[in-house]
PDB file of C-alpha atoms and ligand atoms in Angstrom:
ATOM      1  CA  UNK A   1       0.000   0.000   0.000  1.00 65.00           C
ATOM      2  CA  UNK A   2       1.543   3.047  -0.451  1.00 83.00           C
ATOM      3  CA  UNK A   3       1.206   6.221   1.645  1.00 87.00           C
ATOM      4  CA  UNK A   4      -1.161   8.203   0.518  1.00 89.00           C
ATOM      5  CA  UNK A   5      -3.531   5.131   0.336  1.00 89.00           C
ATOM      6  CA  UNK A   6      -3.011   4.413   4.063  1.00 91.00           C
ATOM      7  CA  UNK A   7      -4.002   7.945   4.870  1.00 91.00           C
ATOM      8  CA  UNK A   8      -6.889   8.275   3.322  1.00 91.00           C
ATOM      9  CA  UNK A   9      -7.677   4.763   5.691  1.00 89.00           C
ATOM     10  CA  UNK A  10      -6.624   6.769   8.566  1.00 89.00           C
ATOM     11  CA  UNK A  11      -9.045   9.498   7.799  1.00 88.00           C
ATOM     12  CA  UNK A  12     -11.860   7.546   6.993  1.00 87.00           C
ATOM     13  CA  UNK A  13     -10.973   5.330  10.538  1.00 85.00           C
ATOM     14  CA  UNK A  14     -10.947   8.580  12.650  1.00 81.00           C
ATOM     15  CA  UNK A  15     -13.692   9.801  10.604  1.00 79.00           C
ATOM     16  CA  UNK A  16     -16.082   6.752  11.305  1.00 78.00           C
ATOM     17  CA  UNK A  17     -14.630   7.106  15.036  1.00 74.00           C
ATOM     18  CA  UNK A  18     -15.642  11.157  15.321  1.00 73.00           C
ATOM     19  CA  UNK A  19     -18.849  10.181  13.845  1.00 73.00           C
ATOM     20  CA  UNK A  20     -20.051   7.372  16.617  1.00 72.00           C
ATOM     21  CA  UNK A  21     -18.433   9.809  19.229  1.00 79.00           C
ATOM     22  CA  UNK A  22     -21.162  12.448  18.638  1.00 92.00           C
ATOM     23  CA  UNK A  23     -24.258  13.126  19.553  1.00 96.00           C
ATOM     24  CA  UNK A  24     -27.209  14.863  18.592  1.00 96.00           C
ATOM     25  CA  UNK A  25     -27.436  18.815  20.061  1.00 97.00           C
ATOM     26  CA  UNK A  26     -31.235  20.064  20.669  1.00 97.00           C
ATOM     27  CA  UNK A  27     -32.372  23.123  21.676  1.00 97.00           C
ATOM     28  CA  UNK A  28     -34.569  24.214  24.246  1.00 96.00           C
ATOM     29  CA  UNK A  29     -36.840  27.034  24.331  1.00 97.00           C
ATOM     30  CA  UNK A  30     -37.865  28.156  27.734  1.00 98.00           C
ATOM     31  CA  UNK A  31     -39.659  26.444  29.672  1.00 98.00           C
ATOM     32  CA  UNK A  32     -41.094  25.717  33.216  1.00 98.00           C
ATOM     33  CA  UNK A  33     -41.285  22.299  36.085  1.00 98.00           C
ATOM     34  CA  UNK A  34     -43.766  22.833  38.070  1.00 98.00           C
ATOM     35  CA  UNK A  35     -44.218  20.445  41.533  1.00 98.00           C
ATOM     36  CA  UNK A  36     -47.584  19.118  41.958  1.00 98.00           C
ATOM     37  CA  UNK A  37     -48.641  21.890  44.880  1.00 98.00           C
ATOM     38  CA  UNK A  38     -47.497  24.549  42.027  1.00 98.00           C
ATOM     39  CA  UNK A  39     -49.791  22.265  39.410  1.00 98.00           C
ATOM     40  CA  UNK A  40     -52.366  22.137  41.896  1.00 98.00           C
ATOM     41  CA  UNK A  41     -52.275  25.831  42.785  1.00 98.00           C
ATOM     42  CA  UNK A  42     -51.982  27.246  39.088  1.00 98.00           C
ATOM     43  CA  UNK A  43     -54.774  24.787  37.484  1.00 98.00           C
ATOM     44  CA  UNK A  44     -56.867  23.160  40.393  1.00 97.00           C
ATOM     45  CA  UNK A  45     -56.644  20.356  42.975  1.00 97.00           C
ATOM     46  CA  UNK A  46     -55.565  17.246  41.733  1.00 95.00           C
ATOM     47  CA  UNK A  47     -54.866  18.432  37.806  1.00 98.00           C
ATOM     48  CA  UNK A  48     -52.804  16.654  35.807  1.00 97.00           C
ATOM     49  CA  UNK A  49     -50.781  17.856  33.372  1.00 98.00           C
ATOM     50  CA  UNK A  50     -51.879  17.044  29.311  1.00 98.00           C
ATOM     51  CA  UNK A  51     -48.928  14.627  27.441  1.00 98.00           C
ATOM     52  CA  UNK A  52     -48.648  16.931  23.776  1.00 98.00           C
ATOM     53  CA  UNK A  53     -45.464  14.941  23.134  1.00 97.00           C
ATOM     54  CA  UNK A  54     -42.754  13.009  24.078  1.00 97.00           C
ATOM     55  CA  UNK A  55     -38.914  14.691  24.407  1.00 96.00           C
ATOM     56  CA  UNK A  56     -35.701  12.994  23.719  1.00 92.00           C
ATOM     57  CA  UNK A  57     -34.879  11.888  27.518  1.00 93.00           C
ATOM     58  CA  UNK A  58     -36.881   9.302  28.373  1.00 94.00           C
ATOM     59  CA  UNK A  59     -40.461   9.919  30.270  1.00 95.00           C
ATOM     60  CA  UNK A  60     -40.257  13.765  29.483  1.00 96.00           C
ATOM     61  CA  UNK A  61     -43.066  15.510  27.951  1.00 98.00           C
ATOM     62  CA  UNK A  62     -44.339  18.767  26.784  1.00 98.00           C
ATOM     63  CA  UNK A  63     -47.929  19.521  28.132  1.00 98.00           C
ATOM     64  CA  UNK A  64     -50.550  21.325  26.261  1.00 98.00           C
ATOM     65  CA  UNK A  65     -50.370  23.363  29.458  1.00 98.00           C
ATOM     66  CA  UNK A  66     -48.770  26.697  29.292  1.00 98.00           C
ATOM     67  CA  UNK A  67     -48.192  29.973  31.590  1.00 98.00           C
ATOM     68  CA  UNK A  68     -47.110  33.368  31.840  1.00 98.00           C
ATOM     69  CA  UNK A  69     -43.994  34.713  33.248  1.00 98.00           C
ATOM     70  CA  UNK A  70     -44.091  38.384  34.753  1.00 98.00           C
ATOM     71  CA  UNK A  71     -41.198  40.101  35.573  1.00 98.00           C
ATOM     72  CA  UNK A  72     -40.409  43.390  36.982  1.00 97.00           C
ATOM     73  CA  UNK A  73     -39.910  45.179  33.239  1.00 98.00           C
ATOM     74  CA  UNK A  74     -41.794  42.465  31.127  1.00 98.00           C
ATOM     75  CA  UNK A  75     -43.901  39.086  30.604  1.00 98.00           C
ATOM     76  CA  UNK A  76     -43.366  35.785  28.736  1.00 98.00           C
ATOM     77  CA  UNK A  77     -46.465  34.621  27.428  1.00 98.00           C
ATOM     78  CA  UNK A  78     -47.360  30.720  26.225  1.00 98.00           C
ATOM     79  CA  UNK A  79     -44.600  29.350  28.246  1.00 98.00           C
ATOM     80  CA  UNK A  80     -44.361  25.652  28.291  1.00 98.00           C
ATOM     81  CA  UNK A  81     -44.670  23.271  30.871  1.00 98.00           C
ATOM     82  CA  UNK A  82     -42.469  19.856  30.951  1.00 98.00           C
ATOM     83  CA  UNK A  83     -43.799  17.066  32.705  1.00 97.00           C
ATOM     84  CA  UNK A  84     -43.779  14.991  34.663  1.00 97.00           C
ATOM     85  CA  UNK A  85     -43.793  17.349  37.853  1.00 97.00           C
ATOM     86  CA  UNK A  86     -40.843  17.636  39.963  1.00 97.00           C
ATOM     87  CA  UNK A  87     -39.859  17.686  43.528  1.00 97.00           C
ATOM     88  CA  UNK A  88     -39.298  21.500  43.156  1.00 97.00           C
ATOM     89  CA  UNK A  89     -40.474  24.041  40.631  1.00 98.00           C
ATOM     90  CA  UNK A  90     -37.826  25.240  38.156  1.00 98.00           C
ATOM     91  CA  UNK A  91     -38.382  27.667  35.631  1.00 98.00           C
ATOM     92  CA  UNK A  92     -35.372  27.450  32.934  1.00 98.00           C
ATOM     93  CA  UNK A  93     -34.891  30.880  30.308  1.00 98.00           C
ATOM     94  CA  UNK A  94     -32.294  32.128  27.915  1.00 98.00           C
ATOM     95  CA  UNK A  95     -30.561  35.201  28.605  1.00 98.00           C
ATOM     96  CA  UNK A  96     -32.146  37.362  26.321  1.00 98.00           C
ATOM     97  CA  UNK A  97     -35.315  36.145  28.208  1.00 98.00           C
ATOM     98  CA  UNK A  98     -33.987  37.460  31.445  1.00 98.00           C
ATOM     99  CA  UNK A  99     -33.148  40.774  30.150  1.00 98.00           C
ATOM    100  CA  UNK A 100     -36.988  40.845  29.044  1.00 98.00           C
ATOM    101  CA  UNK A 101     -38.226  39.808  32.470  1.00 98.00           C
ATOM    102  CA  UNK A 102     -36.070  42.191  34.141  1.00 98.00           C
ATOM    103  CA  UNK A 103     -34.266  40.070  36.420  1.00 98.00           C
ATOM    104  CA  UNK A 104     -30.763  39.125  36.712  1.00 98.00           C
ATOM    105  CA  UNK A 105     -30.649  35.074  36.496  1.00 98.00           C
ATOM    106  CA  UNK A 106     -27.470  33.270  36.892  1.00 98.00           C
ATOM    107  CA  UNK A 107     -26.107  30.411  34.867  1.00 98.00           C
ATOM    108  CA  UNK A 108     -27.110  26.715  36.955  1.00 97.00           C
ATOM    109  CA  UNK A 109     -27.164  23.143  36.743  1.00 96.00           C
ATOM    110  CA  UNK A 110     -30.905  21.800  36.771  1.00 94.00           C
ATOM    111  CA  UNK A 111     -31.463  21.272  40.426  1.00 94.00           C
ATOM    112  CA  UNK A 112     -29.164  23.435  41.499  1.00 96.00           C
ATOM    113  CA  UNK A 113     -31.680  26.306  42.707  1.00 97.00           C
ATOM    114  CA  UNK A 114     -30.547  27.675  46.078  1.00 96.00           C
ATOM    115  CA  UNK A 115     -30.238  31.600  46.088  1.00 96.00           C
ATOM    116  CA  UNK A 116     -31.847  31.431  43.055  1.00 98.00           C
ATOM    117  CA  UNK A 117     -34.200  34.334  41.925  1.00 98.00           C
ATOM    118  CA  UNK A 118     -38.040  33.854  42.012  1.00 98.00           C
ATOM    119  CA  UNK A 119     -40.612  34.820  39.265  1.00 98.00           C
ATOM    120  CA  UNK A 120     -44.423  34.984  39.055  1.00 98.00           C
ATOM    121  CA  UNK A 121     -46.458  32.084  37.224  1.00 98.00           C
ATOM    122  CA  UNK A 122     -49.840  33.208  35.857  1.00 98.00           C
ATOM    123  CA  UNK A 123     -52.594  30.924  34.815  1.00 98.00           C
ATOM    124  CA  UNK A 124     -55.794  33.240  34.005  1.00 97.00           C
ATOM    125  CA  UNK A 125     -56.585  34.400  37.503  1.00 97.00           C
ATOM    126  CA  UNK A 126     -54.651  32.034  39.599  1.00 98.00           C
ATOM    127  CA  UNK A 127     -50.877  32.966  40.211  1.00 98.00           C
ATOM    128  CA  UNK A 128     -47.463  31.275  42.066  1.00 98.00           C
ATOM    129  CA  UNK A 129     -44.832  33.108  43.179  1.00 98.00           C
ATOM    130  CA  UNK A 130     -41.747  31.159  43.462  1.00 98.00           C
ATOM    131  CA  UNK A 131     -39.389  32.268  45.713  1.00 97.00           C
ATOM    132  CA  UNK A 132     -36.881  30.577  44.009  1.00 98.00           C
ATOM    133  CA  UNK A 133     -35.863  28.219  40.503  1.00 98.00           C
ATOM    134  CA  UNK A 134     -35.899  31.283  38.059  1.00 98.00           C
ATOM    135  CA  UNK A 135     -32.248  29.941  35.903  1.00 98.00           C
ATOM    136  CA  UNK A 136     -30.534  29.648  32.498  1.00 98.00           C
ATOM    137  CA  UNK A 137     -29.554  26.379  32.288  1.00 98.00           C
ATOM    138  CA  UNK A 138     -25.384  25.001  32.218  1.00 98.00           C
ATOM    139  CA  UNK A 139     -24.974  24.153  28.539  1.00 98.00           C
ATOM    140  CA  UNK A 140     -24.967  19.952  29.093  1.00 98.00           C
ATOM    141  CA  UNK A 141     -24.756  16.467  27.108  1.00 98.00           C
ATOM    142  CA  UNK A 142     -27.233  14.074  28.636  1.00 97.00           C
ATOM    143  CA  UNK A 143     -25.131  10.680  28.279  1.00 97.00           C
ATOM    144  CA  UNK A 144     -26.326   7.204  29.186  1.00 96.00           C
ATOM    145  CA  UNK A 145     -24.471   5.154  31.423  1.00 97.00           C
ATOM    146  CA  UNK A 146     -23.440   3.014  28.365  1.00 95.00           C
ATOM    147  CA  UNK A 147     -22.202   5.744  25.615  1.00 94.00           C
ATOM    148  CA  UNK A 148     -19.542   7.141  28.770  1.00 95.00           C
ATOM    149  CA  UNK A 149     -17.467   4.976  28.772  1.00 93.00           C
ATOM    150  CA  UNK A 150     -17.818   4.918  24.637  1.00 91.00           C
ATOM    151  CA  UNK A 151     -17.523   8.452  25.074  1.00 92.00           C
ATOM    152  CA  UNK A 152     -14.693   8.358  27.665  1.00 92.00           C
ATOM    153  CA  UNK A 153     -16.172  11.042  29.595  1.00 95.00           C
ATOM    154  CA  UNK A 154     -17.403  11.040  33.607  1.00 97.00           C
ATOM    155  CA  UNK A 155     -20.492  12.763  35.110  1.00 97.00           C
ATOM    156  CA  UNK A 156     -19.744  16.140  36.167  1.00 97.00           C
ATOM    157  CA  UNK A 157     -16.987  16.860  33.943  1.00 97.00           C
ATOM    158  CA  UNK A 158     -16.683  20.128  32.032  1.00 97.00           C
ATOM    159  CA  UNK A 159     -15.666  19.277  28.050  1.00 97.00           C
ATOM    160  CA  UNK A 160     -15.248  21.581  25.140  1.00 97.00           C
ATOM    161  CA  UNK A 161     -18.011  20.879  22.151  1.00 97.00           C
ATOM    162  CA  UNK A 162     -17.296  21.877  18.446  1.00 97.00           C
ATOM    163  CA  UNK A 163     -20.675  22.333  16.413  1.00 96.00           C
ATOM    164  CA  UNK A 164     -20.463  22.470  12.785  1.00 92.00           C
ATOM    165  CA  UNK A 165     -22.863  24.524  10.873  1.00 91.00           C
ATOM    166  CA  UNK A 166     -22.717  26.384   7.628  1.00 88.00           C
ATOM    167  CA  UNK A 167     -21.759  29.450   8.549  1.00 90.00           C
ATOM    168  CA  UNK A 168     -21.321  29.997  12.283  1.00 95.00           C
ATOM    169  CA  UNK A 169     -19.154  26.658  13.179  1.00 96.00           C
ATOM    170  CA  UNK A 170     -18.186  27.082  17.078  1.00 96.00           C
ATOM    171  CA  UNK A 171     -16.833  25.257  20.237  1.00 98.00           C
ATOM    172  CA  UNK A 172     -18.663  25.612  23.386  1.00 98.00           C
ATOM    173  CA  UNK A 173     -16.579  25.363  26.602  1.00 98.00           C
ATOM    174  CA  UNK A 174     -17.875  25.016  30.166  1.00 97.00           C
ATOM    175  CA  UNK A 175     -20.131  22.101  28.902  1.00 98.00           C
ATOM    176  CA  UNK A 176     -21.070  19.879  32.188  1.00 98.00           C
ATOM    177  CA  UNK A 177     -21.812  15.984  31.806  1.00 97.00           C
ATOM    178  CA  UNK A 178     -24.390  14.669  33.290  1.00 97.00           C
ATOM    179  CA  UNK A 179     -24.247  10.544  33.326  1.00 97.00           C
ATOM    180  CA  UNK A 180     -27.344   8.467  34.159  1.00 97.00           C
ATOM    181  CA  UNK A 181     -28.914   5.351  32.820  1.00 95.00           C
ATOM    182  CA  UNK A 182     -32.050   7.077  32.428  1.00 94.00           C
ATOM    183  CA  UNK A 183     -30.785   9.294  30.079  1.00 96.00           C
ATOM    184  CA  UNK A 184     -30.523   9.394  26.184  1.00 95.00           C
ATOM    185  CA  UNK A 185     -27.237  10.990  24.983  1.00 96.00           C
ATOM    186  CA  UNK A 186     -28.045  14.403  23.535  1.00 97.00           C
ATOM    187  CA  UNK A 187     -26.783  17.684  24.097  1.00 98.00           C
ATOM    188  CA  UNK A 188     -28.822  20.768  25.784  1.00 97.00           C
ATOM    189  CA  UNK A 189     -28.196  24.261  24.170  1.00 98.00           C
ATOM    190  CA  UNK A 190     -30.859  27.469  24.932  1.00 97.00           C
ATOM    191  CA  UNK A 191     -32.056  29.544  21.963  1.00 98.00           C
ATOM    192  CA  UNK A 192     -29.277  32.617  22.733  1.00 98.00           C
ATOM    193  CA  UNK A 193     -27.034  29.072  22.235  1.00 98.00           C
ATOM    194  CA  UNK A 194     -28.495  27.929  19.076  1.00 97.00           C
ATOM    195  CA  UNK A 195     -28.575  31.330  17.312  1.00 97.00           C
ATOM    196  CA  UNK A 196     -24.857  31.411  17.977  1.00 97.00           C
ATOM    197  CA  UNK A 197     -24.447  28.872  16.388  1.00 97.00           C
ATOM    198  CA  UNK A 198     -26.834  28.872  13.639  1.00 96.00           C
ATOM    199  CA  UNK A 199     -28.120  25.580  15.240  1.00 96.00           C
ATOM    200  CA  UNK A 200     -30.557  23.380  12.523  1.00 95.00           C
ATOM    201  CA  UNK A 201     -32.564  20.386  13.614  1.00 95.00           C
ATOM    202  CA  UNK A 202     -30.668  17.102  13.191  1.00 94.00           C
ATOM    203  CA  UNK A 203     -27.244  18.873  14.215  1.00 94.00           C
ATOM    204  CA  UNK A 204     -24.461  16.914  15.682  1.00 95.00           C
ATOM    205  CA  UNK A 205     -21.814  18.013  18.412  1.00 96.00           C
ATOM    206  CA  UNK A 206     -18.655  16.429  18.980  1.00 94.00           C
ATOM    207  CA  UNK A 207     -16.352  16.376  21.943  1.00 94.00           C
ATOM    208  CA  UNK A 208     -12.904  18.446  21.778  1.00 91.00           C
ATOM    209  CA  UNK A 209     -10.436  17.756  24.199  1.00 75.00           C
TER     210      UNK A 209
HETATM  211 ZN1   ZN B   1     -31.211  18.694  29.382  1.00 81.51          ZN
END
């Protein structure tokens, strides 16, 4: 074989690798968890929320149900709710979002809502204030148990993530793993994210290190 034969092999090896190393990158538009007191509070006793479909990560929804966000300068109407409902309420917005609302919201993990701020959830007359849970989500890759170790990568670490696109091609840093067997592998991006980025449906990330 002669040389140049053997790299074109090597590329299309480390191609074929890169490609079963990545992982498809969705975006999320804002969105709210509610727990079942908020649920019950903001649409009656003992309402359940309305499956409109399934999302990538197993047992997720989106609900018909939707809400308003009021801020001090502005309101979010026809805000989704994700089900099924949570332990604690958790409203997750992009950054643009918060500037709209009018409140200064810091940059969490899901879960991670202490000293959070709060925000007002309207549903026709009946309203929740939460006193906390108002964040823009960590960037993150959702990765099941099973595609880490293909992966090589351990919950909680911070990677680097190169998306290709036509025309605004960019790697993420401070992107957090999160590892579980309930989870399907896909990356998490907000809409400030995907614009960057020029994000299309179907696109891939790949891990830099
Ligand atoms: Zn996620």
């Amino acid at each position: 074989m002669n040389e140049q034969l053997i790299d074109n092999l090597v590329d299309q090896v480390v191609a074929k690798i890169n490609e079963e190393r990545s992982f498809l990158v969705e975006a999320s538009g804002r969105h709210v968890h509610l727990s079942q007191e908020h649920i019950n509070a903001l649409f009656g006793e003992g309402y359940q929320l309305t499956i409109n479909n399934y999302l990538s990560q197993p047992g997720q929804y989106a609900s018909k149900e939707r809400v308003t966000l009021l801020g001090p300068k502005g309101t979010l109407h026809n805000v989704v709710i994700l089900g099924p409902a949570r332990a604690a309420s958790q409203v997750e917005i992009s950054g643009t979002d918060a500037l709209a609302l009018g409140i200064k919201v810091p940059v969490k993990e899901s879960g991670d809502i202490e000293g959070t701020p709060g925000i007002v959830l309207v549903n026709g007359h009946k309203t929740v204030t939460l006193e906390k849970g108002l964040i823009i989500a960590k960037r993150h890759v959702h990765v099941s148990t099973n595609d880490a170790k293909k992966m090589n990568v351990t919950q909680g670490e911070i990677v680097k993530v190169r998306i290709n696109s036509e025309q605004r091609s960019l790697i993420f840093d401070d992107v957090v793993i999160r590892v579980s067997d309930k989870f399907a592998t896909a990356m998490h991006i907000d809409y400030d994210e995907a614009n960057a980025c020029s994000f299309k449906k179907g696109i891939r990330g790949h891990i830099v290190k």
